[in-house]
Every structure is written in C-alpha cells, then in structure tokens.
CSV table of C-alpha atoms in Angstrom, one decimal:
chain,number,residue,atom,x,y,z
A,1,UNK,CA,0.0,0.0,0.0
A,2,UNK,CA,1.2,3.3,-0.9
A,3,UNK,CA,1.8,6.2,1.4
A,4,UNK,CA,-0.9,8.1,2.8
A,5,UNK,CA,0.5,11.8,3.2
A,6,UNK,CA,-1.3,14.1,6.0
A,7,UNK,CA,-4.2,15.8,4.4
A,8,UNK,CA,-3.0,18.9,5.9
A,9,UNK,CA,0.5,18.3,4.4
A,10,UNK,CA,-1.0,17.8,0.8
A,11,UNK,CA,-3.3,21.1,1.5
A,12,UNK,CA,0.3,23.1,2.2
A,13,UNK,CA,2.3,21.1,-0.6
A,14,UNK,CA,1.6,24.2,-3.4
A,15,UNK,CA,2.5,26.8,-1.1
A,16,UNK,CA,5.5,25.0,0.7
A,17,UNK,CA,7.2,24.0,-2.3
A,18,UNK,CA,8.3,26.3,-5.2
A,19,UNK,CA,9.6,26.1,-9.0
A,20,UNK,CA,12.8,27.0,-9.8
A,21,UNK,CA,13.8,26.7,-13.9
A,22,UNK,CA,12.9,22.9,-14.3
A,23,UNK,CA,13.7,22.1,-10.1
A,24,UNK,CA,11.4,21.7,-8.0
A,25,UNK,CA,12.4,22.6,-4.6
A,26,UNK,CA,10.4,21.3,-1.3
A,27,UNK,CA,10.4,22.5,2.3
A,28,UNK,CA,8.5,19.8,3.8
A,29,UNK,CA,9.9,18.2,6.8
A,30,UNK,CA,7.5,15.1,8.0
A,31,UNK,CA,4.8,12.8,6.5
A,32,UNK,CA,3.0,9.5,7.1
A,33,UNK,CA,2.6,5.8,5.9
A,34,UNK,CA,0.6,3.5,5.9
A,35,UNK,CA,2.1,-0.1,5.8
A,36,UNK,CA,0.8,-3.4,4.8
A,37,UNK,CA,-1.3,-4.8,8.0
A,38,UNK,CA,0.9,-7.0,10.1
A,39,UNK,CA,0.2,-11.0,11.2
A,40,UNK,CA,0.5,-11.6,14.5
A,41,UNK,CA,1.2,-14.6,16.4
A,42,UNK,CA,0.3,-15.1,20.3
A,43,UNK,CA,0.8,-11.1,20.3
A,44,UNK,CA,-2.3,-8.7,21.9
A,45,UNK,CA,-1.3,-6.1,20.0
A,46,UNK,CA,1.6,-5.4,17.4
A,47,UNK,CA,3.4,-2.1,15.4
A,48,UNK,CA,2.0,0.8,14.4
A,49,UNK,CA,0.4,0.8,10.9
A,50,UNK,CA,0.9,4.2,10.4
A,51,UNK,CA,4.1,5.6,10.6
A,52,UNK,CA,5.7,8.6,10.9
A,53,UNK,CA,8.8,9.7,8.8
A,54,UNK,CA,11.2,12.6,7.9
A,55,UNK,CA,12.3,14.1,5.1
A,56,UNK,CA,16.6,12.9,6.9
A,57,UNK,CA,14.7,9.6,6.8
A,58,UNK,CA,13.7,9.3,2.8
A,59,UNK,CA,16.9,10.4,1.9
A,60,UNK,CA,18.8,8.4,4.0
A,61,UNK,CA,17.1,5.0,3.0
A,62,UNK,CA,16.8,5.5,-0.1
A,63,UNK,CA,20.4,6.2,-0.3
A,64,UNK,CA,21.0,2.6,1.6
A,65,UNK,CA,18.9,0.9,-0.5
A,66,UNK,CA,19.8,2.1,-3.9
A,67,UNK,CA,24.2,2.0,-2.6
A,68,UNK,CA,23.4,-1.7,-2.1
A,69,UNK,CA,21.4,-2.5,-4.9
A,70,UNK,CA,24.3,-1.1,-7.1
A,71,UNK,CA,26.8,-2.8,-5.2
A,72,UNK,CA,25.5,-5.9,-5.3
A,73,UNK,CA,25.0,-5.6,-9.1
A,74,UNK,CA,28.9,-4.6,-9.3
A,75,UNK,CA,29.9,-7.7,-7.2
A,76,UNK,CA,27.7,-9.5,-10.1
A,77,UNK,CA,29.4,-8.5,-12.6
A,78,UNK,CA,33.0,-8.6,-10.8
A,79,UNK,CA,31.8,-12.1,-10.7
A,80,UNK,CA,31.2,-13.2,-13.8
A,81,UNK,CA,34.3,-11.5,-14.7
A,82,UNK,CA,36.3,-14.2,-12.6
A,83,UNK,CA,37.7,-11.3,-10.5
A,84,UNK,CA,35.5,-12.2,-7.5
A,85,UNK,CA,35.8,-15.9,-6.8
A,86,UNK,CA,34.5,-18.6,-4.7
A,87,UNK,CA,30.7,-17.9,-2.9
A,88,UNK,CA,28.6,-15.0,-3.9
A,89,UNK,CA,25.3,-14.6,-3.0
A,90,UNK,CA,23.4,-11.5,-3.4
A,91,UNK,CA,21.2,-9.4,-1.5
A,92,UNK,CA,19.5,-7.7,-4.5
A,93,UNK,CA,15.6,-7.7,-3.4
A,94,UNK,CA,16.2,-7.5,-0.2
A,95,UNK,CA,17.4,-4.1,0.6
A,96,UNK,CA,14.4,-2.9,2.3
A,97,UNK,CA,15.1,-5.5,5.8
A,98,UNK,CA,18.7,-4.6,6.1
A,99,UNK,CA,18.1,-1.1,5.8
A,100,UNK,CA,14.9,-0.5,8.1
A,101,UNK,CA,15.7,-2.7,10.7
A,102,UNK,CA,19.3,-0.8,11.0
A,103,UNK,CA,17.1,2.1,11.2
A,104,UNK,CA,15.4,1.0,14.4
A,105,UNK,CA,18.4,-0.6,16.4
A,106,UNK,CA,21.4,1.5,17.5
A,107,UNK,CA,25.5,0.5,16.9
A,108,UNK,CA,25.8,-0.8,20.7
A,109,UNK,CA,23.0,-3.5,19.5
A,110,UNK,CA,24.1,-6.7,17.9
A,111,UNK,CA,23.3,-8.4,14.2
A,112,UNK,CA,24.3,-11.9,13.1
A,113,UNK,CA,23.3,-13.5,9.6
A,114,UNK,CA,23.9,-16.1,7.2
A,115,UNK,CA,26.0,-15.8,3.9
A,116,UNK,CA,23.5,-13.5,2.0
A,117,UNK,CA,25.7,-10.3,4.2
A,118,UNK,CA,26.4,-8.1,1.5
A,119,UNK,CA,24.0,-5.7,2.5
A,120,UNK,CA,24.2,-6.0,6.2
A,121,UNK,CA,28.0,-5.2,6.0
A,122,UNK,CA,27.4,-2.1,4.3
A,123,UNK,CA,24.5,-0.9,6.9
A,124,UNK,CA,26.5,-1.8,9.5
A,125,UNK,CA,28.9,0.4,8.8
A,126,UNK,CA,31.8,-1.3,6.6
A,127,UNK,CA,32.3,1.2,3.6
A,128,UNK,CA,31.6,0.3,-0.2
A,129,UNK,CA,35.2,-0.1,-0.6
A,130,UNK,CA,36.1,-2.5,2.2
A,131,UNK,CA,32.8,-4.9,1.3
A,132,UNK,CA,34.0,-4.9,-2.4
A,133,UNK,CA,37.5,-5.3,-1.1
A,134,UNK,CA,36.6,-8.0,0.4
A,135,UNK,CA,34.7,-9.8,-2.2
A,136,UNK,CA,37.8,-9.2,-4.0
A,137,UNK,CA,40.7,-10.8,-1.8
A,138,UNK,CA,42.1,-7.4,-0.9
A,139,UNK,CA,43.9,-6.3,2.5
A,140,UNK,CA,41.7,-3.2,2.4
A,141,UNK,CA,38.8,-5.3,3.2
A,142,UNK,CA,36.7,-5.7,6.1
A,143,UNK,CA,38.3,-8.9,7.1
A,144,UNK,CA,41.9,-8.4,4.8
A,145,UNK,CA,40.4,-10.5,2.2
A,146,UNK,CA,40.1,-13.8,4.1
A,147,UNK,CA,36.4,-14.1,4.9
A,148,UNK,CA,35.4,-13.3,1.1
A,149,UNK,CA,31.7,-13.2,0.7
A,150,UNK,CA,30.4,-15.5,3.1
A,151,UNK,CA,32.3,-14.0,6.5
A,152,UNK,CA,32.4,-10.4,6.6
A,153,UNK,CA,32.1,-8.6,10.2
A,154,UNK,CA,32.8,-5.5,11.8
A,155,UNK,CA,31.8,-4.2,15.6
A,156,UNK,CA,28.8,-6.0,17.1
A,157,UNK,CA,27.9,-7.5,13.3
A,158,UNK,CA,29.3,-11.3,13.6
A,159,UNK,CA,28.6,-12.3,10.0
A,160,UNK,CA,28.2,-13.7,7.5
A,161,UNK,CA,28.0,-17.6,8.5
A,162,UNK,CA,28.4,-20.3,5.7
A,163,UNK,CA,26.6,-23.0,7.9
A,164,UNK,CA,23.3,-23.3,7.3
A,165,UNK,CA,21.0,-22.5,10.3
A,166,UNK,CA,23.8,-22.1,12.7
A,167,UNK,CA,23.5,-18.1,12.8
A,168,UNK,CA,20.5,-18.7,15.2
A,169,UNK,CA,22.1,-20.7,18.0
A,170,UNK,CA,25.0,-18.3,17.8
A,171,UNK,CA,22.8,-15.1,18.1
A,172,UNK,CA,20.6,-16.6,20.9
A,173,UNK,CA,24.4,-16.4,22.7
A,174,UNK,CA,24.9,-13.1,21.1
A,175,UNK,CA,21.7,-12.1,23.3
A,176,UNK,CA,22.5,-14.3,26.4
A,177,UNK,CA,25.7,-12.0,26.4
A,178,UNK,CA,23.5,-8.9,26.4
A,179,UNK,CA,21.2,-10.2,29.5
A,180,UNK,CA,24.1,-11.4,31.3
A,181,UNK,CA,25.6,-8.5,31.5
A,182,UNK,CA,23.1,-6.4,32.3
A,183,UNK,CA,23.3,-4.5,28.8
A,184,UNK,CA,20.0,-2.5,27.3
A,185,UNK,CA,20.8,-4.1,23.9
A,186,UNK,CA,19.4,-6.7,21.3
A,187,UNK,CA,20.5,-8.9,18.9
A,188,UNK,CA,19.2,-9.8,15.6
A,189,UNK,CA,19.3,-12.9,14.0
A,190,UNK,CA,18.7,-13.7,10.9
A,191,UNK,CA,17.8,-16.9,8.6
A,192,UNK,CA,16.4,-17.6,5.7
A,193,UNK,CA,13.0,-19.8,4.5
A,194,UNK,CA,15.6,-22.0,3.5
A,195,UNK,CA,17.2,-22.7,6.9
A,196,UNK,CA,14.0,-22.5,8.8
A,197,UNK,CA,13.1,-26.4,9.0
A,198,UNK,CA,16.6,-27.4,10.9
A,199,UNK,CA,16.4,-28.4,14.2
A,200,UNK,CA,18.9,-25.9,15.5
A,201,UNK,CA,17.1,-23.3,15.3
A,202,UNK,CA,14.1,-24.6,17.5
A,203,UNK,CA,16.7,-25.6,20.1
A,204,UNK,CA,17.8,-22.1,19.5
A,205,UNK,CA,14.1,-20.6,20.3
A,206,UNK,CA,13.5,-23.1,23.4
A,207,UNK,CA,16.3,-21.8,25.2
A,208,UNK,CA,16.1,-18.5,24.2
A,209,UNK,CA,12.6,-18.1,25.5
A,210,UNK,CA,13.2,-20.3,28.6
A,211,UNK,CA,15.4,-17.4,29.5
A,212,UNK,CA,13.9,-14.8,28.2
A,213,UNK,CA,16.5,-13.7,25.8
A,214,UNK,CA,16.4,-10.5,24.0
A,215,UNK,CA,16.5,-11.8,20.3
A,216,UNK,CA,14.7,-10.7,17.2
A,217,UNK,CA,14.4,-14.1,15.3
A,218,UNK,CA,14.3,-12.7,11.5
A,219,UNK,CA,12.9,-15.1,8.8
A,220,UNK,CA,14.0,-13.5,5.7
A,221,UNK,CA,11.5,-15.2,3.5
A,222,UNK,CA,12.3,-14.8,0.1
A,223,UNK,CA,10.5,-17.2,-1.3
A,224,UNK,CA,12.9,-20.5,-2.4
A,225,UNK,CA,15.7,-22.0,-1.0
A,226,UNK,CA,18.3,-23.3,-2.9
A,227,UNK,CA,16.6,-23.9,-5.6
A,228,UNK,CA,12.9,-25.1,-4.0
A,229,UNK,CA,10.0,-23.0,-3.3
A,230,UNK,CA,9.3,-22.4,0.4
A,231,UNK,CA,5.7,-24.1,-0.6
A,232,UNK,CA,7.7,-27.2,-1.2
A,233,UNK,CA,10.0,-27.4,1.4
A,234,UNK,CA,8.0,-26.4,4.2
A,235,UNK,CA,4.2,-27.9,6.3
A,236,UNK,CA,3.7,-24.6,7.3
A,237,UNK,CA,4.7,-21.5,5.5
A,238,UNK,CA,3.4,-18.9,8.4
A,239,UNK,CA,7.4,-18.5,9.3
A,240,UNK,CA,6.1,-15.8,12.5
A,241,UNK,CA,4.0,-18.8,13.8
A,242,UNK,CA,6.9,-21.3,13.9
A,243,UNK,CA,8.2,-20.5,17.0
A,244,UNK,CA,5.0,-21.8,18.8
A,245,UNK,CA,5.5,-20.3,22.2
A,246,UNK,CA,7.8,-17.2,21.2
A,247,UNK,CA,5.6,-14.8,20.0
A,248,UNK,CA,5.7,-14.2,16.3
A,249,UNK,CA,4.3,-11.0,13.6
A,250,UNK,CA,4.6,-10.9,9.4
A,251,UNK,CA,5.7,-7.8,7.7
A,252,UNK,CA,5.9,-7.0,3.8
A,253,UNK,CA,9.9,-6.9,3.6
A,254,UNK,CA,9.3,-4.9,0.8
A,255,UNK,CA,8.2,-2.1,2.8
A,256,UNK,CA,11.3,-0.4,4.4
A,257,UNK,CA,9.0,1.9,6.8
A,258,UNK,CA,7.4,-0.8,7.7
A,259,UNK,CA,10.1,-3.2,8.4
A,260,UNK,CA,11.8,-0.2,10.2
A,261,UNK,CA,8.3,-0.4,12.4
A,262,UNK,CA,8.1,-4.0,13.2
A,263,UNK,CA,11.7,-4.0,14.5
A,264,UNK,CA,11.2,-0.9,16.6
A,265,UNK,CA,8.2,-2.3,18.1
A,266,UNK,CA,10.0,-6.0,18.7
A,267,UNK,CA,13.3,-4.2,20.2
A,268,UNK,CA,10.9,-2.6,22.9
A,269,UNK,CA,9.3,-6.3,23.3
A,270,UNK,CA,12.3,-8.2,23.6
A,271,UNK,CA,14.0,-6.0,26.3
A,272,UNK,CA,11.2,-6.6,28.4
A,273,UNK,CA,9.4,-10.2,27.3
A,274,UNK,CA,11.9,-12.1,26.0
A,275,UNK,CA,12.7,-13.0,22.2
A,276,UNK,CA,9.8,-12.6,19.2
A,277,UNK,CA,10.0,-14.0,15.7
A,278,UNK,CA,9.6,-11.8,12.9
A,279,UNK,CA,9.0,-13.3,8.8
A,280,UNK,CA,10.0,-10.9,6.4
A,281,UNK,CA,8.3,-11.0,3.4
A,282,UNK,CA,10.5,-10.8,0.4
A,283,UNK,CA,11.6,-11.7,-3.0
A,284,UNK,CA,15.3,-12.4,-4.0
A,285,UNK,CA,15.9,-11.0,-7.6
A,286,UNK,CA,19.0,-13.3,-8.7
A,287,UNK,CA,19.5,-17.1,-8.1
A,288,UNK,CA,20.9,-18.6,-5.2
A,289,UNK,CA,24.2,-18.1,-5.2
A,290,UNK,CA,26.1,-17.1,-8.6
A,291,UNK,CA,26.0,-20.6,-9.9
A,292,UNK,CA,22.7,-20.9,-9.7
A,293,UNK,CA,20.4,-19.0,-12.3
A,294,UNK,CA,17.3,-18.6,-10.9
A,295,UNK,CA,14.7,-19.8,-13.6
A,296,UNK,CA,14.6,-23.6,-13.5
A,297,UNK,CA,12.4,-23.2,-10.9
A,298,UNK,CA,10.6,-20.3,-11.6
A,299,UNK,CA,9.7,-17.7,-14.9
A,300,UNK,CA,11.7,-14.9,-15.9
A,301,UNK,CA,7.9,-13.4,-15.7
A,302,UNK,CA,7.9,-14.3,-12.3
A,303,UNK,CA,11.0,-12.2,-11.1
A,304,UNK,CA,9.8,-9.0,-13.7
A,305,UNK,CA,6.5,-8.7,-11.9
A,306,UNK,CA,8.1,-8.4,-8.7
A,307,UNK,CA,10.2,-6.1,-10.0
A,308,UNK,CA,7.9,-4.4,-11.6
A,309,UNK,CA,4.6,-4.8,-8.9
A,310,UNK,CA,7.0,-5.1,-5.2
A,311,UNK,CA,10.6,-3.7,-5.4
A,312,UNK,CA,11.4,-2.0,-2.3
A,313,UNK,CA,13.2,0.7,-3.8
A,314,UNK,CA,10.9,2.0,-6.6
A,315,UNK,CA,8.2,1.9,-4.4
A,316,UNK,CA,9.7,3.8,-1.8
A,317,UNK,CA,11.1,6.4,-4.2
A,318,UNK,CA,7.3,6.7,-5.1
A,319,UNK,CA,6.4,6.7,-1.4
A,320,UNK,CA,8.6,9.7,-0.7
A,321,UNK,CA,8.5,11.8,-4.0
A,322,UNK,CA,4.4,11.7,-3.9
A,323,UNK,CA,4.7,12.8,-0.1
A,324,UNK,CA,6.4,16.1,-1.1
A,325,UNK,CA,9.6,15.1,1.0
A,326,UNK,CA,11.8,14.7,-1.7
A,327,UNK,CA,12.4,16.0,-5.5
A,328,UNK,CA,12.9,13.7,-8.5
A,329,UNK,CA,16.0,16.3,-8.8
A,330,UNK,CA,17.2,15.2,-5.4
A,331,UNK,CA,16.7,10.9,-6.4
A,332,UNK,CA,18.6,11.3,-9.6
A,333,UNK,CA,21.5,13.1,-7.7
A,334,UNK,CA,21.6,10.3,-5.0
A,335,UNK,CA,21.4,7.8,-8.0
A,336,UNK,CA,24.4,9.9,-9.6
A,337,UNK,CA,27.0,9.9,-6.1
A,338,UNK,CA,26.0,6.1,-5.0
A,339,UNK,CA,26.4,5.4,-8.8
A,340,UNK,CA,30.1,6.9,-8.8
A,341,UNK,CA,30.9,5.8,-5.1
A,342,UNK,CA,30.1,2.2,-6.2
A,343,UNK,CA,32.6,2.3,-9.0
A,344,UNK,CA,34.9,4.4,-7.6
A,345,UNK,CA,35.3,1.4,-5.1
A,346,UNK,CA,35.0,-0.9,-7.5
A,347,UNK,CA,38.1,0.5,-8.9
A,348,UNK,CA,39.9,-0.1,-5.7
A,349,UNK,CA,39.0,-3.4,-5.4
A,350,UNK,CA,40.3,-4.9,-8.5
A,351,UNK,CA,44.1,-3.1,-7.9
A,352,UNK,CA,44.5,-2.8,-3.7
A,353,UNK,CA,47.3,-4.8,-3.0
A,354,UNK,CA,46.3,-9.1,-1.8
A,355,UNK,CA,47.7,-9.8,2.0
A,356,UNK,CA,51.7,-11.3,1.5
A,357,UNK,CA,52.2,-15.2,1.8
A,358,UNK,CA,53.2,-14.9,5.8
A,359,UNK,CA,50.0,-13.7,6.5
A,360,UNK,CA,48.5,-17.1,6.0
A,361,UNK,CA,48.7,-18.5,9.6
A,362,UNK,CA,48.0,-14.8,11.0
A,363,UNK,CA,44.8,-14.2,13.5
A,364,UNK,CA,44.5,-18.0,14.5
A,365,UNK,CA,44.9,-16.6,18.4
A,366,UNK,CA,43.8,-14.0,19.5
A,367,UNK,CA,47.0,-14.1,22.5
A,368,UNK,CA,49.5,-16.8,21.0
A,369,UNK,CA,52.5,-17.3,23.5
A,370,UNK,CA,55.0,-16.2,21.2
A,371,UNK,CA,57.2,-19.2,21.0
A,372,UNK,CA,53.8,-20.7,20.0
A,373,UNK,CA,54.3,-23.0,16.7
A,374,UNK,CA,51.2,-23.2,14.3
A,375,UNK,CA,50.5,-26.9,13.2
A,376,UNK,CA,51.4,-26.9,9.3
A,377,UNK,CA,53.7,-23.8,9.4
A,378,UNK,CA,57.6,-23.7,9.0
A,379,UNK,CA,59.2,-23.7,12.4
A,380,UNK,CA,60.3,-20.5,11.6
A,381,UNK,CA,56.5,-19.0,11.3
A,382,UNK,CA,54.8,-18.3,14.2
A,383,UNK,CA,50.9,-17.4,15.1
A,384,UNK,CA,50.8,-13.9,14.5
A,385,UNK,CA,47.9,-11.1,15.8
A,386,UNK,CA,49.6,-7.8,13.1
C-alpha cells in the first residue's frame, strides 16, 4: 500500500514547495505511511500501521537501498568476470530489511546472519570499498580478504555464517551476552526460509525463550531455498508462527517503513518479554548463489512482476517523492554519487594490493604465546595477531 500523506501536508504542498527553472524545490519536513497490516502470532497487540517519517529519513534509506542494490549488481558482474571468486550470494531484493531494521536498532546493538551479508555489511557500517574489497581478496577489506563473501564482520555484526542455520544458536548467545551482563541491547538474528526447517534453530528458540533472551528471530522469506520453493519445502509457511511459544508477527519486507516499524516495536518487546519471531516477506531477484540462475524453478515473468509490482526501492522512491519530502532532482542526484561511489570502489577493489604469503597463519589466536608453533607452518612462522 502506498503512502498516505497528512491531508494537511498535501493542502500546504503548493505553497510549501516552489519552482525554480525545471527544479522543484520542497520544504517539507514530515509525512505518514501506511504499511501493509501485520500477522501476528500469540501477540495482543503489534506495530503501528501508520508511521511517521522525515524528510533525513527518505533520503537516508533511499540512499541505503539504492548504494546496495548497485553494489550488489557490481559484485555480479566482478563475478562473472572471474575477479571475484569462490561464494557469492546477493542481497539484491532484499534491501528494504537490512536497511529499516538498521534504522530502528542503534550501533551498541548486535546483528548476526547467514551468507547472504552483503547488504548487512554495508549498513553496519563497513564502507563500499572494504565490502567490495573483500569480495575481492584485498587487504583493504573488512576482514583483509580472508572471509570473502560468506564472512564479513565489523563491531557488534558477527557475520556472515556459511553453515546453514547455525547463525541462530550463535545469536541466541549473542543475546544471552547482552542479558548477562546487564546490557540494554538486542540482537538480531537472521535466517532464511531455506534454513528455517533445521532443528537448530528450535533448540535455538527453546532456550532463548526459557530465559527470556532479548533476540529478534528474522525469517527472511524470500520465497525458495536453494533452488525449492518455500511451498515445497515447508508444512507450514506462516514463518512468525513457527516459533509456537515465542511470540511471532509478518511484515511486507518490501516495505522499508514498515520493516523499520516492526523491529522498533519488537526491540521494545524483547527488552522486556523475551525474544519474538519476525517473517520478512521478500523476493530475491537473482539465483541462489552465482551458480545458480534462478529460472529452472521459476519464470523470468515471475521475477519482472516483482520487480515491476514489489521492489522495495521504486516503491519507496514513489512513497517519498508523492509525499512532497523529496524531489525527482534530489533521487537522480543520489542515483548519480552512489552510482560513482560504487565504482569508484569498485576501482579499488580490482588493484588494492592481496595480504603477503606470511599472512596465511596470521589471527589463529587472539593471544598466542609467542614461541607458539602453528600446526602446518615452517618452524620459523609463528601465530601472528599484526
């Protein structure tokens, strides 16, 4: 659903905004949305369904959105041109979670996440350079080049996890952490549809609401697996309802308002009840990973309608331009910087310089002893922390 600006803002629009040559130039500062109604599970009551926003909010997450949409379309292409190896998987789609629930939490809070981390990275705080970097092999990325695609992390984000599932177990820790020490913070962890049948990660919700921990549980529903629908893999697709006792809610993952919402409302829930479990609707635009092409199991129509119908971005560019908060002039310049920041980086990450050979056995320890020998080294190579 489109948003719904005040009536009072729409009455003011003509004589708050002005024409100047072929720019048009708007002074509003605040509007409202209405989001898609959310599903709730064992929940009296759930988010707001009207939501408030400024005009620092559209621009900032349509920035986000857009920087990570061209980003992950660069890493594509790096790909194909055998410059990024190994695992890629891209976050195109799916801009809208990363981006509004990074809106509601703050740095001191905590995010964990499976191999799809592109897009986390970035709104996390790592730069376009040091995520392309990393893709890349580089020293100048997040992780010097050794976590590739799959592990990137920076402070209080812990990935980027290639085993299926196990993000969820880990971030139920990531929380216990919080409680135990006596810290007014969160974590969220994510999974996909894919992922959500293991075993782990009902362990994972037993003991996390046994002690009341303060997870988000974030199924990022996109709709297939590795290459199976989540019709076909799953009894039940109602993700929010799986966690049976852990209260659950739906939200259109499409919607970045509304995602930004549903994860301020379950932040303040957590803290105080104990973990929730959130499904994010969503739609992933490219296949699986890059060796996958995403049409044996589904039409090439399929993926252009939502594209056409549900993409997060275009629909909040729509939201926020038809408010009055923002000017087609203003989209197109953002489009424009993210456009040359993405390549500028992309630049970068095709010439930094790779880490030196020695740098293989480097951050095993954390504290090696320094006459510590590492198993498969020269005895003349030691654990290093440089």
């Amino acid at each position: 659903m489109l948003a719904v600006t005040r009536l009072s803002l729409i009455q003011n629009s003509l004589h708050k905004c002005g024409i100047l040559g072929t720019v048009q130039v708007c002074h509003l500062s605040e509007a409202t949305h209405n989001v898609t109604p959310y599903k709730l599970h064992r929940l009296d009551q759930g988010p707001n369904t009207t939501v408030t926003y400024t005009r620092e909010d559209a621009l900032k997450y349509y920035k986000q959105m857009r920087m990570i949409r061209v980003m992950e379309t660069t890493a594509g292409n790096l790909y194909k041109s055998k410059i990024i190896r190994g695992f890629c998987h891209l976050y195109s789609g799916q801009e809208a979670i990363a981006v509004g629930m990074e809106a509601a939490i703050t740095p001191e809070d905590s995010v964990i996440t499976a191999y799809r981390a592109h897009g986390w990275t970035y709104v996390r705080g790592v730069s376009v350079h040091a995520v392309l970097a990393e893709l890349t092999g580089r020293k100048t990325g997040c992780a010097n080049g050794k976590g590739g695609s799959m592990h990137m992390y920076t402070k209080n984000f812990y990935g980027g996890n290639g085993i299926v599932g196990a993000q969820v177990p880990l971030g139920a820790g990531i929380a216990f952490a919080h409680k135990y020490r006596q810290e007014d913070n969160i974590c969220i962890s994510l999974y996909g549809d894919g992922a959500a049948n293991q075993g782990q990660l009902f362990e994972a919700f037993n003991i996390a609401k046994l002690w009341n921990l303060p997870c988000i549980f974030v199924c990022e529903n996109n709709g297939f697996g590795m290459g199976t629908s989540a019709a076909r893999a799953s009894a039940c697709t109602d993700y929010y309802t799986r966690g049976d006792y852990v209260p659950g809610l739906w939200v259109d993952g499409m919607d970045v308002l509304g995602v930004k919402e549903a994860t301020r409302f379950a932040k303040d829930y957590v803290l105080k009840n104990g973990p929730i479990l959130i499904e994010a609707f969503t739609y992933r635009y490219h296949g699986h990973s890059m060796s996958d092409p995403g049409t044996s199991y589904r039409t090439r129509e399929e993926v252009q309608e939502v594209r056409q119908t549900r993409d997060p971005i275009g629909k909040f560019k729509d939201v926020i331009v038809n408010s009055g908060l923002v000017t087609n002039a203003e989209i197109k310049k953002i489009e424009d910087d993210v456009k040359k920041e993405v390549g500028d980086a992309a630049e970068l990450a095709k010439t930094d310089p790779e880490l030196p050979l020695e740098e293989l056995y480097s951050h095993i320890y954390m504290n090696p002893p320094q006459d510590m020998k590492v198993r498969g080294c020269d005895d003349t190579v030691f654990a290093s922390t440089k």
